[in-house]
Amino acid sequence: MARRRDIGAAAVQSKGWYKSHQWLLLRRLCQLSILSLFLLGPIAGIWLIKGNLASSMILGTVPLSDPYLLLQVFLTGHIPEVTGLLGAAIVLVFYLLVSGRVYCSWVCPVNVVTDTASWLQHRLGIKARTHYSRQTRYWLLGMTLILAFATGSLVWELVNPVSIVFRGLVFGLGLGWGVIVALFLFDLLVSHRGWCGHLCPVGAFYGLIGRVSLLRVVAAKREQCNDCMDCFDVCPEPQVIRPARKGARGQRSPVIKNAMCTNCGRCIDVCSKDVFRFGLRK
Amino acid sequence: MAINKSITRRNFLSNVLGSACGAALLGAGLSVYSRQTASMPALKIRPPGALDEEAFLGACVRCGQCVRDCPYDILHLAGLGEPVPLGSPYFVAREQPCRMCVDIPCVKACPTGALDHSLENIDDARMGLAVVVDEENCLACRGMRCEVCFYICPLLGEAITIDLLPKTGSGKLPRFIPVVHSDTCTGCGMCEGACVLQKSAIKVFPRYLALGQEAEKYRYDDKGEKVMDEGEADDTPFSSNPLETINRGRGSL
Ligand code: SF4
Ligand code: SF4
Ligand code: SF4
Ligand code: SF4
């Protein structure tokens, strides 16, 4: 059977274009708004938020910090100031509620790059089949933490493409363009969903936070599923869908419990049978 | 079935080994790379209150809040390919020196304490140390009444004083040597920024580069004279007996 190129065509037909791209549009809007808020200061002099994703301050009162970075700071043997700690706590609680990898699909700018690569791959029928385990990211995560501990320095931040891209967009990209292009080409030509789905230790860290998070995607009407596999093709972490979608026989919960689900909602969009919806972990 | 299982197990193992080795290799490479990039170029200066460079690189999360809160916009975050550890804040005194704000907004903005919040008086900042690097071109040293660095210094009369060397003959000028005092200079770089020469004759260097250090075996006697510490006397390279000196392999004849 020839591989279908037109993922979600059935959904567009039955629900219309807008309805079948609803969450995608919302996500892009969210990512763009966050970036714009950070850029409003340097461009227009309106300082709603200062800093970048590593650490920032909203209206001079609410601090936010990246718990993954602060963990590394701890490991280097330095105790951050209270503002930094408080910021990390706020961010941590937020992601415990909405799921850690919401960071990946609703906030991180790299997601736009890798999603585009994956979309183009499907459109052009490019096979990028360098295979390595999706667990690699946990090894990389461990490596970054050990490095901080062993060297006393935030070594990972010297090369972390996620920080390079976002900090670059807010403070001046310079050669950072190269990193964006490299990520794009890597995902397009070398490895399908290679960076975000296999390697990125930032995503791995936020995934770990997501293990107990409240907000989840639920395959609520899974008995309507016609096995078109559109959700599977569009999902950046397809391994998370099967237990929820196919679990009816084994009486497994329809909730997608795997923490690596990014809550991107694309499966909700592309399903012509409305199998999925956002819900709570039960 | 059994075969299948052992194959998947082998796959699994090689997968795990592969990613573990990959991660370890990358880690090793990164730690070498981080050492190579760890040192700051001499003319790039950290904001006030910055911890020692090594500790700073473990504490600063490169958020740029110090950059944003500096009212004079002197600070930059190092971009990709710059010779400063990626994303970390610095300034270049010759372009934009630190104005030594009394409320030190950059330090207050820092969420990690990479800029140490115990710095409450900006006069206690030690960003670096000014050094008159070129007495041959310094106008004051050549006897012309410049002394711009002296007058612009925020610690006027304390961090820089002028030593007057009387003229040494007819046709010669008296010389006015700016002397920087390491116990008061904050390293703000106002002097370097203001020097009227094409290239500044006074420059701020990291303190570890700018300062010498006495050998520990010296001490001062009660008259303030420097004397050799008796306990260490045997360790000196030179003996009163020249032969002995040669035998110790240290003296050169
Ligand atoms: S399961 Fe759905 S929401 Fe989760 S990552 Fe896949 S497409 Fe996105
Ligand atoms: S003391 Fe003032 S001028 Fe100097 S770096 Fe800090 S904010 Fe900028
Ligand atoms: S505010 Fe502190 S943590 Fe942020 S970039 Fe400046 S020194 Fe680093
Ligand atoms: S750097 Fe120059 S201007 Fe600043 S305190 Fe030192 S001597 Fe004075």
PDB file of C-alpha atoms and ligand atoms in Angstrom, chain B residues 47-48 66 69-75 91 97-107 122 127, ligand 2:
ATOM      1  CA  PRO B  47      29.361  43.274  35.187  1.00  0.00           C
ATOM      2  CA  PRO B  48      29.860  44.476  38.762  1.00  0.00           C
ATOM      3  CA  CYS B  66      21.352  42.349  33.921  1.00  0.00           C
ATOM      4  CA  ASP B  69      18.290  46.593  33.526  1.00  0.00           C
ATOM      5  CA  CYS B  70      21.508  48.475  32.844  1.00  0.00           C
ATOM      6  CA  PRO B  71      20.271  52.033  32.222  1.00  0.00           C
ATOM      7  CA  TYR B  72      23.292  52.846  30.068  1.00  0.00           C
ATOM      8  CA  ASP B  73      22.936  49.718  27.954  1.00  0.00           C
ATOM      9  CA  ILE B  74      26.596  48.845  28.264  1.00  0.00           C
ATOM     10  CA  LEU B  75      26.177  45.092  28.715  1.00  0.00           C
ATOM     11  CA  PHE B  91      31.079  44.917  28.511  1.00  0.00           C
ATOM     12  CA  PRO B  97      32.354  51.828  30.483  1.00  0.00           C
ATOM     13  CA  CYS B  98      30.282  51.007  33.566  1.00  0.00           C
ATOM     14  CA  ARG B  99      28.827  54.207  35.078  1.00  0.00           C
ATOM     15  CA  MET B 100      28.829  52.717  38.571  1.00  0.00           C
ATOM     16  CA  CYS B 101      25.116  53.279  39.303  1.00  0.00           C
ATOM     17  CA  VAL B 102      24.619  53.741  43.031  1.00  0.00           C
ATOM     18  CA  ASP B 103      21.598  51.416  43.061  1.00  0.00           C
ATOM     19  CA  ILE B 104      23.451  48.752  40.990  1.00  0.00           C
ATOM     20  CA  PRO B 105      20.399  47.645  38.948  1.00  0.00           C
ATOM     21  CA  CYS B 106      22.330  44.954  37.076  1.00  0.00           C
ATOM     22  CA  VAL B 107      23.140  43.104  40.289  1.00  0.00           C
ATOM     23  CA  ILE B 122      29.236  50.027  43.984  1.00  0.00           C
ATOM     24  CA  MET B 127      35.342  44.290  37.861  1.00  0.00           C
TER      25      MET B 127
HETATM   26  S1  SF4 C   2      26.543  49.545  37.550  1.00  0.00           S
HETATM   27 FE1  SF4 C   2      25.130  50.595  36.202  1.00  0.00          FE
HETATM   28  S2  SF4 C   2      26.327  51.102  34.365  1.00  0.00           S
HETATM   29 FE2  SF4 C   2      27.479  49.566  35.491  1.00  0.00          FE
HETATM   30  S3  SF4 C   2      26.835  47.631  34.538  1.00  0.00           S
HETATM   31 FE3  SF4 C   2      25.574  47.941  36.348  1.00  0.00          FE
HETATM   32  S4  SF4 C   2      23.758  48.926  35.578  1.00  0.00           S
HETATM   33 FE4  SF4 C   2      25.314  49.143  33.964  1.00  0.00          FE
END
